[in-house]
Coordinates of C-alpha atoms and ligand atoms in Angstrom, one line a residue:
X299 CA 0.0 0.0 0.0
X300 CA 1.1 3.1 -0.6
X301 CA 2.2 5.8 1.9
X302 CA 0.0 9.1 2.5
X303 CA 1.6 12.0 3.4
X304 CA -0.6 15.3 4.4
X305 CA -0.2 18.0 6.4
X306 CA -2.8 17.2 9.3
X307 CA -3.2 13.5 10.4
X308 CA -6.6 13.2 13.1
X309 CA -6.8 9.9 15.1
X310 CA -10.6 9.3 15.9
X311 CA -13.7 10.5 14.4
X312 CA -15.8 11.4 17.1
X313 CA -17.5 14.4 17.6
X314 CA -13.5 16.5 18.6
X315 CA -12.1 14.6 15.8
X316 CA -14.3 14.7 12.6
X317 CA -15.2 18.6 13.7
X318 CA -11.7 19.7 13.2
X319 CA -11.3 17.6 10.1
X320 CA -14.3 19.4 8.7
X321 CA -12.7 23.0 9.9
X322 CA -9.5 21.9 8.5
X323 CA -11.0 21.0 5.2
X324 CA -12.9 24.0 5.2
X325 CA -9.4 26.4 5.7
X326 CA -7.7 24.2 2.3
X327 CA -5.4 21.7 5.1
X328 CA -4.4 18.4 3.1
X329 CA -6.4 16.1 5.7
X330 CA -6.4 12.4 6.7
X331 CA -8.9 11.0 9.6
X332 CA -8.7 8.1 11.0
X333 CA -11.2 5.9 12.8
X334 CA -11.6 2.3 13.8
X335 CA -15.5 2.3 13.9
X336 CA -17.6 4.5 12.3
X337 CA -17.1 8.2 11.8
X338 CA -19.4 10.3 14.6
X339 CA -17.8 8.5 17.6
X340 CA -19.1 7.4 20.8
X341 CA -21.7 10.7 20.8
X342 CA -23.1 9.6 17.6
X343 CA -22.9 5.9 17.7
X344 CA -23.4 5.0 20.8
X345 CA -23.6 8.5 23.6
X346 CA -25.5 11.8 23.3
X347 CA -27.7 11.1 20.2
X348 CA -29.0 7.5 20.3
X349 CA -29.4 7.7 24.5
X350 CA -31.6 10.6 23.5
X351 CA -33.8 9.0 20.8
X352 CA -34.1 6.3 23.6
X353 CA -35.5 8.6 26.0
X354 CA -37.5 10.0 23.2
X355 CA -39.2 7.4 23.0
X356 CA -39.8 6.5 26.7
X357 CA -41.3 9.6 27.0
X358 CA -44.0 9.3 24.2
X359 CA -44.8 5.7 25.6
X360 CA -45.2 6.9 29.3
X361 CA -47.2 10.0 27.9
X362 CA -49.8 7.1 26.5
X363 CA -49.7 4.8 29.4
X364 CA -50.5 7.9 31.4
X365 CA -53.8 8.9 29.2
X366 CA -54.8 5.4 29.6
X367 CA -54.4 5.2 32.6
X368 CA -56.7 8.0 33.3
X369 CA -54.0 10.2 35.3
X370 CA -54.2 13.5 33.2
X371 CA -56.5 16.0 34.1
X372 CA -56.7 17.1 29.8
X373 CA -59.2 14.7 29.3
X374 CA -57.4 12.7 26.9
X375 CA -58.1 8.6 26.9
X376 CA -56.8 6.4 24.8
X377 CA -57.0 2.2 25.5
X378 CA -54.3 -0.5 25.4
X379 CA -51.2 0.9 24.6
X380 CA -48.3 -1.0 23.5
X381 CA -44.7 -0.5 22.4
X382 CA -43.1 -2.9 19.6
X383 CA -39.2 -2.0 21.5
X384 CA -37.3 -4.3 18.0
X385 CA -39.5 -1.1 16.3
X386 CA -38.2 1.7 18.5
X387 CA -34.6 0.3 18.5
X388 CA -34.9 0.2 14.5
X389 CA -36.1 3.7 14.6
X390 CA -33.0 4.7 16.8
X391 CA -30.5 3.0 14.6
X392 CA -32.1 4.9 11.5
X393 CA -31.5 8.2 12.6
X394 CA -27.7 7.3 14.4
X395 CA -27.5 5.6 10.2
X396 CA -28.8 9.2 9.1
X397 CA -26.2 10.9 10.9
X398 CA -23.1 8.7 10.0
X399 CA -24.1 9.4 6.8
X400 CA -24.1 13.0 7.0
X401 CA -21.0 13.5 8.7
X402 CA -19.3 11.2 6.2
X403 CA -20.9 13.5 3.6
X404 CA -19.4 16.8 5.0
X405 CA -16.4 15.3 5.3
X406 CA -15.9 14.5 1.8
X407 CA -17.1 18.0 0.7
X408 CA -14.5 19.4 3.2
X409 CA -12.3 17.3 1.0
X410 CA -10.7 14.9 4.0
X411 CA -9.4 11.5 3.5
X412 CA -11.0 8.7 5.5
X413 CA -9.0 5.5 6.3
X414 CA -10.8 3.2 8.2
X415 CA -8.4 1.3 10.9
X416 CA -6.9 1.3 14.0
X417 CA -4.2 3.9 14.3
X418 CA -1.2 3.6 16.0
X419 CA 2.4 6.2 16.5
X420 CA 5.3 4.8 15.0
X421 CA 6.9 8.4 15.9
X422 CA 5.7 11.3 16.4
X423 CA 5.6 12.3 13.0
X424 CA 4.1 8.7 11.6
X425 CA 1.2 6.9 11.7
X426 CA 0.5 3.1 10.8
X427 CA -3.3 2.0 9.9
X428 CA -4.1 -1.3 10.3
X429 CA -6.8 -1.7 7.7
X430 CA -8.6 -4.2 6.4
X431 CA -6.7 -4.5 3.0
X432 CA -3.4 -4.2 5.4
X433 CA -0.8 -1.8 6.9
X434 CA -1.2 2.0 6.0
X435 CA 1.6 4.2 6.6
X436 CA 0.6 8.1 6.9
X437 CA 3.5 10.6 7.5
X438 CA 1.9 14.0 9.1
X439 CA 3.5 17.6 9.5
X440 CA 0.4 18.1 12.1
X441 CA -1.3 14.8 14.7
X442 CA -4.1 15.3 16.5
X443 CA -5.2 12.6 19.2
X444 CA -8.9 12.7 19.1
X445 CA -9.5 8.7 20.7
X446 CA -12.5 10.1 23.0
X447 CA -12.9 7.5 26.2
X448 CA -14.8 4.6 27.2
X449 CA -16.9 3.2 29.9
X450 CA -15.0 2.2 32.8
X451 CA -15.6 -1.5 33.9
X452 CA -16.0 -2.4 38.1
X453 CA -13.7 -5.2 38.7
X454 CA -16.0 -7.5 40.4
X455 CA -18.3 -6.7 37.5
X456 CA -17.0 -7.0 34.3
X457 CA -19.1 -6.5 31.2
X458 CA -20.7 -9.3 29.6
X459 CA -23.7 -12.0 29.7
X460 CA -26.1 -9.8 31.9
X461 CA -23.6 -7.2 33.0
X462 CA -24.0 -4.4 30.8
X463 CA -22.7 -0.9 29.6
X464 CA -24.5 2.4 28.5
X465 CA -23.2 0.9 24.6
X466 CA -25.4 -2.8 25.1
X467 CA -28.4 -0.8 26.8
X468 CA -28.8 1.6 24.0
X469 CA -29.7 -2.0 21.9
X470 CA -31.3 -4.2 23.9
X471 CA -33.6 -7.0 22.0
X472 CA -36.9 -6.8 24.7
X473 CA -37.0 -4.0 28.1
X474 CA -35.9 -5.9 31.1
X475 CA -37.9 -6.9 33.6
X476 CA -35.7 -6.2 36.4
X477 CA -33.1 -3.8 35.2
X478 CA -30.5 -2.5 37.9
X479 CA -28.3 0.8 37.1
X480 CA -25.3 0.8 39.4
X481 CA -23.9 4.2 39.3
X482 CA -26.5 7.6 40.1
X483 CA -24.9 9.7 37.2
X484 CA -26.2 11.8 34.6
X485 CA -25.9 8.2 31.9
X486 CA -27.3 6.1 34.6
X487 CA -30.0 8.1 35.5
X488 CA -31.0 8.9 31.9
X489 CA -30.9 5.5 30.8
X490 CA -32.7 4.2 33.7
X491 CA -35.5 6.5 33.8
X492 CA -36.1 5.5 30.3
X493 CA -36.5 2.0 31.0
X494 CA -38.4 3.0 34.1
X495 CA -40.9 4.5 31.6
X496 CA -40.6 1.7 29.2
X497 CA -41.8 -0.6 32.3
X498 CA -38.7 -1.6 33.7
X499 CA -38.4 -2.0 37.4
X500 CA -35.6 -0.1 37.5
X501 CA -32.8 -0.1 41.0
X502 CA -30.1 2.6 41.4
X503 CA -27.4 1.5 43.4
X504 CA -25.3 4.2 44.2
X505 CA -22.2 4.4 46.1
X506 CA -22.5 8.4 47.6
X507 CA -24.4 9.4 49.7
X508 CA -26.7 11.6 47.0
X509 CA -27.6 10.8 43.5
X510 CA -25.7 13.2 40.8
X511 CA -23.0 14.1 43.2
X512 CA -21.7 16.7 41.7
X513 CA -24.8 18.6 41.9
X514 CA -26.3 20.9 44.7
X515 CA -29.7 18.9 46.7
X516 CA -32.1 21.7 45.5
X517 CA -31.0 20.9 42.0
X518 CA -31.6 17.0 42.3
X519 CA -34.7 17.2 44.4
X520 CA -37.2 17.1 41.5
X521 CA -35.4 13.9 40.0
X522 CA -35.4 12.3 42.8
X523 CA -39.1 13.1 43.0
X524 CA -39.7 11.8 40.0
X525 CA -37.5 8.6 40.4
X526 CA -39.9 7.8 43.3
X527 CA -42.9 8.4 41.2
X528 CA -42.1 6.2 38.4
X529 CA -41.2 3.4 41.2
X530 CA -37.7 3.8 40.6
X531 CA -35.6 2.7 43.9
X532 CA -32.8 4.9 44.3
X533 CA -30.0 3.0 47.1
X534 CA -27.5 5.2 48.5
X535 CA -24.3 4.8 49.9
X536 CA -24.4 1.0 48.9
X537 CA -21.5 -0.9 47.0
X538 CA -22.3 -3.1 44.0
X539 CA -19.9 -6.3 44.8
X540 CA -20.5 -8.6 42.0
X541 CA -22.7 -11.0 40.3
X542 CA -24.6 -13.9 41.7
X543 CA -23.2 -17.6 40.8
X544 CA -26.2 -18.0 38.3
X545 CA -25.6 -14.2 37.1
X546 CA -29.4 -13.1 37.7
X547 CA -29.1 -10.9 41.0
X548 CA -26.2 -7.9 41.9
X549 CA -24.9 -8.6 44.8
X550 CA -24.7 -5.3 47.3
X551 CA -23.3 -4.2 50.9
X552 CA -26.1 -2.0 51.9
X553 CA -25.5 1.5 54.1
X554 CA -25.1 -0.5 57.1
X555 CA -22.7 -2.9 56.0
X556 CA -24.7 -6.2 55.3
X557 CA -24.5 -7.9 52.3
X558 CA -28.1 -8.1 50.1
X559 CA -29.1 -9.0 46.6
X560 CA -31.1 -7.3 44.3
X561 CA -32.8 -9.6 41.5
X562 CA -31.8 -8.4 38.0
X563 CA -32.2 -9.3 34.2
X564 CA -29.3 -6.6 33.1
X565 CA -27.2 -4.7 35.3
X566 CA -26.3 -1.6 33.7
X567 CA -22.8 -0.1 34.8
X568 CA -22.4 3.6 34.4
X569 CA -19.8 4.2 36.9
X570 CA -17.8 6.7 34.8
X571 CA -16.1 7.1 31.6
X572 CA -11.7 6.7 31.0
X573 CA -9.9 8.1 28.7
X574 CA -8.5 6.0 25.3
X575 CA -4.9 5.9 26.1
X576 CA -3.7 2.6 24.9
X577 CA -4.1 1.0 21.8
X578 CA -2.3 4.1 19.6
X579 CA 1.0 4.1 21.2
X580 CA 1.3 6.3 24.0
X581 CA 4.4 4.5 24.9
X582 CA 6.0 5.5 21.6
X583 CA 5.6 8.9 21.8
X584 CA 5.6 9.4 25.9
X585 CA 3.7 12.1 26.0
X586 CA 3.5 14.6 29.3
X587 CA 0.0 12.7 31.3
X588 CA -2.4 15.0 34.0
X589 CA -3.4 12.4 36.2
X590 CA -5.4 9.7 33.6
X591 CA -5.6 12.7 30.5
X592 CA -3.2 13.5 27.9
X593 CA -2.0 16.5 29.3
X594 CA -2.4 19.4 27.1
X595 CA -2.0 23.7 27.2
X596 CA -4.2 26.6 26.1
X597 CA -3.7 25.7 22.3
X598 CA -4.3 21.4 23.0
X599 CA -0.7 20.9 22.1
X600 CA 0.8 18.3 23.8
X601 CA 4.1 17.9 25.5
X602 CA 5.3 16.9 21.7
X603 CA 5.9 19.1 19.2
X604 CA 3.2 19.0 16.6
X605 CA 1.0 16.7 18.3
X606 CA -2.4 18.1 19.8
X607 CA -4.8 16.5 21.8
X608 CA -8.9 17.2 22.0
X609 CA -12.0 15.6 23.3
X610 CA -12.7 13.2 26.4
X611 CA -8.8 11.9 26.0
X612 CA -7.3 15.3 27.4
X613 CA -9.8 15.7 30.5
X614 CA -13.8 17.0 32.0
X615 CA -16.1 17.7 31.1
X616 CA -16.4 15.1 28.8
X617 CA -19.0 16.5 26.8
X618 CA -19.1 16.8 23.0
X619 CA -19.7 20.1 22.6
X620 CA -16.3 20.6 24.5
X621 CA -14.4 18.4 22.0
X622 CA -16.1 20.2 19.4
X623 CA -15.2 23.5 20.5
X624 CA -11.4 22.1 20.7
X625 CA -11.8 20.6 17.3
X626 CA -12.4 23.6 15.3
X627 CA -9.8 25.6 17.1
X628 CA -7.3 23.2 16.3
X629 CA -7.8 23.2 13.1
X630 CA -7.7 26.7 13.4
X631 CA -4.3 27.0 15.0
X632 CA -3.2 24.7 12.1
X633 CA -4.5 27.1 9.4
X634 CA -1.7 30.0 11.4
X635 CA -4.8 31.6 12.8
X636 CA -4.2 32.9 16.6
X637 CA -6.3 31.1 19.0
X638 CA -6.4 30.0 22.0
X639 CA -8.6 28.6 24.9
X640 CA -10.4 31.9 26.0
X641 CA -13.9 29.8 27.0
X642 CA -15.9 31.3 30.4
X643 CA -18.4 28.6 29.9
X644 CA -19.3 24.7 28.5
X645 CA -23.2 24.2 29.5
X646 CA -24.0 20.8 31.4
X647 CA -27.1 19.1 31.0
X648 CA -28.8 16.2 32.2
X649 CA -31.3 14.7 30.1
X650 CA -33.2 13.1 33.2
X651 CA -36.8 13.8 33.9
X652 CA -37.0 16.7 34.8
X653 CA -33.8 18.4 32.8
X654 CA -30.8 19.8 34.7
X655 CA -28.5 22.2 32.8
X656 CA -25.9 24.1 34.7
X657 CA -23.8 26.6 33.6
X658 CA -20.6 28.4 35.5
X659 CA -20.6 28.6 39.0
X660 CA -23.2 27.3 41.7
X661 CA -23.7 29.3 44.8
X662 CA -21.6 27.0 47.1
X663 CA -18.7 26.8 43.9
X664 CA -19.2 30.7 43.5
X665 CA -18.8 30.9 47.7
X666 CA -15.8 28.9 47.9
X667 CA -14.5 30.5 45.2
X668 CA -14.4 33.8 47.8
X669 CA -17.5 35.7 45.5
X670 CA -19.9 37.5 47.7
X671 CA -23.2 36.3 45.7
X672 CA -26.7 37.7 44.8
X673 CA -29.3 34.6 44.3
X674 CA -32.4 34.7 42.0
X675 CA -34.4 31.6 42.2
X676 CA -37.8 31.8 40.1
X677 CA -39.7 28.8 40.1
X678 CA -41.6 27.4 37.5
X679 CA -44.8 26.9 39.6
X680 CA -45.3 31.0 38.8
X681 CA -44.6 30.6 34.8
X682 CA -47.4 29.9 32.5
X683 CA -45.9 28.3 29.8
X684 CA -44.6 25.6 32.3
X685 CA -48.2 25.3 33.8
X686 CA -49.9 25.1 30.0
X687 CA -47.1 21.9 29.5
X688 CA -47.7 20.5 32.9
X689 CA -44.2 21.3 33.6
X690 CA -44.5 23.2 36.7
X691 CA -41.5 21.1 38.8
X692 CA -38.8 23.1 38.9
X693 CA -36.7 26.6 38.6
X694 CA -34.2 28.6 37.3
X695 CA -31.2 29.8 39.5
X696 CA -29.3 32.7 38.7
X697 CA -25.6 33.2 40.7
X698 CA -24.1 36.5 40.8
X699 CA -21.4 38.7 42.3
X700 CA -23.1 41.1 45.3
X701 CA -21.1 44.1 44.1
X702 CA -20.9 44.8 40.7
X703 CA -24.0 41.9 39.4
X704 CA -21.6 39.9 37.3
X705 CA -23.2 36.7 36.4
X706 CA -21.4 33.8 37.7
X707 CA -23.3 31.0 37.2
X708 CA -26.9 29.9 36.0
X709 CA -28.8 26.8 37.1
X710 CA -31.8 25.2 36.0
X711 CA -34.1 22.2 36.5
X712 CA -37.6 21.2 35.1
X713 CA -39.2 19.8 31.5
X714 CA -37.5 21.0 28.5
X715 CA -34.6 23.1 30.3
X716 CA -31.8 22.0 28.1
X717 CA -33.1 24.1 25.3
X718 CA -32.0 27.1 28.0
X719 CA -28.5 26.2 27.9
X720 CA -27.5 28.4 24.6
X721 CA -29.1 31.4 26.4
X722 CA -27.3 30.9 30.0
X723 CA -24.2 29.9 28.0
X724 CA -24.4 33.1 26.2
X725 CA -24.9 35.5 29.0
X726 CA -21.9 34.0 31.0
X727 CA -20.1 34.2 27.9
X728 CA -20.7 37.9 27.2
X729 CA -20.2 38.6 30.7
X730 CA -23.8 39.5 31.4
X731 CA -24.7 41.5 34.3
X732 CA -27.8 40.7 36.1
X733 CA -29.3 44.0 34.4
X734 CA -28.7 42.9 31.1
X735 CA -30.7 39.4 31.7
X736 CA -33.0 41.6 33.1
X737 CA -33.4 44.3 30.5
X738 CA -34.2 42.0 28.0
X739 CA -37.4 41.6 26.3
X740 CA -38.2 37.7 26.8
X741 CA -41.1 36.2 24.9
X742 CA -44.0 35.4 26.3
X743 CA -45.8 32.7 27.3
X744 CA -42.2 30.9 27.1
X745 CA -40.2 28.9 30.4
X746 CA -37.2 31.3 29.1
X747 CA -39.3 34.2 31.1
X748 CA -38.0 32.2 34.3
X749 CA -34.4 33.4 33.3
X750 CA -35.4 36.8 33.1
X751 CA -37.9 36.7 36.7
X752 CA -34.7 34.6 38.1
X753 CA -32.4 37.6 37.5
X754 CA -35.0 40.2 38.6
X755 CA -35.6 38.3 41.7
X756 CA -31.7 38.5 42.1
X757 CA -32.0 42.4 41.9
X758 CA -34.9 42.3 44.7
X759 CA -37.8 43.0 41.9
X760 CA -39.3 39.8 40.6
X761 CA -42.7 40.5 38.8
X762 CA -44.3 37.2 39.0
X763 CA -43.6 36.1 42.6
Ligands
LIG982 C1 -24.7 7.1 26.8 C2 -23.9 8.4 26.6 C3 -24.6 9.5 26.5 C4 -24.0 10.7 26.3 N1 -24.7 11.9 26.2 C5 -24.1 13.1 26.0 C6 -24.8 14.3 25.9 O1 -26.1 14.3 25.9 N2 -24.2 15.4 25.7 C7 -22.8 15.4 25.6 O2 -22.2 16.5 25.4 N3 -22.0 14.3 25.7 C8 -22.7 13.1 26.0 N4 -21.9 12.0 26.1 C9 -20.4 12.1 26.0 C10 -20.0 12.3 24.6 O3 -20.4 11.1 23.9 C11 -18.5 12.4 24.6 O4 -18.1 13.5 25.4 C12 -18.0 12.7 23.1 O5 -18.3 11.7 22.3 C13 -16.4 12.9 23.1 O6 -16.0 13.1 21.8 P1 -14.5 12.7 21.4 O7 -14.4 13.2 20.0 O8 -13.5 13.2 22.4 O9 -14.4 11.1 21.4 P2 -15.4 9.9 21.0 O10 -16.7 10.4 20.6 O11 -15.2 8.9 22.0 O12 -14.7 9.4 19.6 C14 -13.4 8.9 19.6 C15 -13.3 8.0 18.4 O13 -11.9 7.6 18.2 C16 -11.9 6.3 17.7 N5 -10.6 5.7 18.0 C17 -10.1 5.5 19.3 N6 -8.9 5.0 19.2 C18 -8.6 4.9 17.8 C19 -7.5 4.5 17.1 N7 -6.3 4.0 17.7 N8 -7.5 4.5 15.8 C20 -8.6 5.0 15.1 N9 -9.7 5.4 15.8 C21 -9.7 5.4 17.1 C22 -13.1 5.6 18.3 O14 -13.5 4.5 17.6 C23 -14.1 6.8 18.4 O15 -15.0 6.7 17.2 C24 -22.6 10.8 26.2 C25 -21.8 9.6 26.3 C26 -22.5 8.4 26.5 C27 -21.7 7.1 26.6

């Protein structure tokens, strides 16, 4: 086979990776990407867009179940309903087919090469492909490491037969009966709600003493509630210890120390995500590591000349929209353009029922941080779009320094909130004062009027409350 030479070599085609091919097309740089599965990556194929189809779906069946179960007050009924899962599975793969497609489309207009293998460093200059017609050799001015990460596996649980990760519950053949999620994070949770909804009886077994640690009590209340109400059990601060000998019950040492079983048909492990470090020849190239992550600076370079990193491989939050934002400035630093890593803010959000998305700084972050803060909490109980889409649960938060109103950080929780994130991300961005949120005209009836009421009640002068 013949050798490729180009100017900007990308390793993985995830969401970091085939954005700043794209970009790099886009500014004329002689492109090769290379991925082992399919281009779109773990947030395509098997993360952020399929999870969400899943959940999708979950939602429309519970909505039904709900009607005919006569709990709505809208005087809707409807009788028997039933879900063909092999159907909504089928639908789910169709749109994550849609999406491969397209990406693999915009990379070919941006004029990128696409080798399809596993990519390893010979040096840091050269890259070998193991393909399927046999060894590619790619010589590269520029490498950028965009591998993404992977579930992480308990040891007394290792995946297979019923022991399962977020990948295998995205594709299951029939719901489970007894389905239990050990690990209360923003991938459990979402996953596991679904399947509550899909009629699951769904167990959290988490290890801490609150679900979604990393998140404030007043943010995680209303999941929680909800949890309870679709007869989710939520177990804290109780360790998963393994499988039973015929592999249908996790085994557990409850908050008191005794040991317990919970009957299962899967157990889904979302304990966390690693970084991909091995498999592309790390120890060839022994780059500069912070802690797990490829260590990188302001510009993603690593500790070796010419080599950048991006994504879930060089650190949190592993989101995609983070590895996008890298990817295009890569590619942009490539082109000779001057950037650098200038971001105030990379929206969270938690596409459990109801939606968190958090932005910046929460009080007790903001606190610690030595702020004197302003709160604004509006609730969604006093907003009538939320009431006219039963949405009521829920508020929006609004953090801000006492002195000058800075914005440091906005929180929200209820239906539909992740569609807020572009407008909190925006005003931290900007560096929005709590005037400015404030003085602007939100449309009405819309949840985005909590925002503005959120920051008003911050300045002592909420309309609605
Ligand atoms: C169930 C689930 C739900 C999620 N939901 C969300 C969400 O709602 N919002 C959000 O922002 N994030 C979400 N995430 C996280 C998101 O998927 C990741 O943050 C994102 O995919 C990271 O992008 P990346 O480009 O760094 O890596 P990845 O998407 O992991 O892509 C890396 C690619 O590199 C390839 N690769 C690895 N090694 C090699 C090699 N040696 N040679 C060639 N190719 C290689 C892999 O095959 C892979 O395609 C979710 C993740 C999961 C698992």
């Amino acid at each position: 086979m013949k050798d490729i030479s180009c100017k900007l070599l990308i390793i993985g085609a995830g969401p970091g990776g085939y954005i700043c091919a794209i970009r790099a097309g886009q500014l004329n740089i002689d492109t090769v990407i290379v991925e082992a599965a399919k281009v779109g990556g773990t947030c395509l194929m098997v993360g952020c867009i399929p999870s969400k189809a899943l959940i999708h779906a979950a939602d429309e069946f519970t909505k039904v179940a709900h009607f005919a179960a006569k709990q709505t007050p809208l005087g809707i009924s409807v009788s028997d309903p039933a879900i063909d899962f092999t159907q909504t599975i089928a639908w789910k793969d169709g749109i994550v087919s849609r999406l491969n497609n397209g990406v693999a489309g915009l990379l070919k207009k941006a004029n990128v090469k696409i080798v399809t293998g596993r990519a390893k460093f010979r040096d840091g200059k050269t890259i070998e492909v193991e393909t399927l017609t046999g060894q590619q050799i790619i010589q590269a001015e520029n490498i950028v490491i965009a591998t993404g990460s992977a579930p992480v596996e308990v040891p007394s649980l290792p995946f297979g037969g019923n022991v399962i990760s977020s990948t295998e519950a995205l594709s299951l053949e029939t719901v489970p009966e007894k389905l239990v999620v050990v690990g209360g994070g923003y991938i459990g949770l979402e996953l596991g709600t679904a399947y509550a909804k899909l009629g699951s009886k769904v167990t959290v077994v988490e290890a801490q003493p609150k679900i979604l640690p990393q998140y404030d009590a007043e943010l995680t209340r209303p999941i929680a509630k909800k949890l309870n109400g679709l007869g989710v059990t939520v177990l804290t601060n109780v360790k998963a210890k393994g499988m039973s000998a015929q592999g249908d019950a996790l085994l557990i040492e409850t908050a008191d120390g005794k040991d317990d079983r919970i009957a299962a048909d899967k157990v889904l492990v979302t304990v966390g995500r690693k970084p991909v470090t091995t498999g592309w020849g790390l120890e060839e190239i022994v780059l500069d590591m912070d802690g797990k992550f490829v260590r990188i600076d302001d510009k993603c370079r690593t500790s070796m000349r010419g080599v950048y990193a991006i994504g879930d491989v060089t650190g949190e939050p592993m989101l995609a929209h983070r590895a996008m934002a890298q990817g295009e400035m890569v590619a942009e630093i490539i082109a000779g353009h001057n950037r650098s890593w200038d971001k105030r803010a990379i929206a969270a959000v938690c596409f459990t029922d109801p939606e968190i998305v958090a932005v910046g700084l929460s009080p007790d972050e903001a606190k610690q941080a030595g702020h004197e803060v302003k709160i604004g909490l509006f609730p969604f109980a006093a907003n009538g779009r939320a009431m006219t889409q039963e949405g009521e649960e829920g508020f929006v938060r609004v953090v801000a320094a006492a002195g000058n109103h800075l914005v440091l950080g906005i929180q929200a929780v209820g239906t539909g909130v992740s569609e807020l994130s572009a407008a909190f991300a925006l005003a931290l961005e900007m560096g929005a004062r709590l005037e400015d949120i404030a003085g602007t005209i939100h449309a009405h009836p819309t949840q985005s009027e909590g925002f503005q009421e959120a920051a008003l009640k911050a300045l002592g002068h909420a309309l609605h409350i």
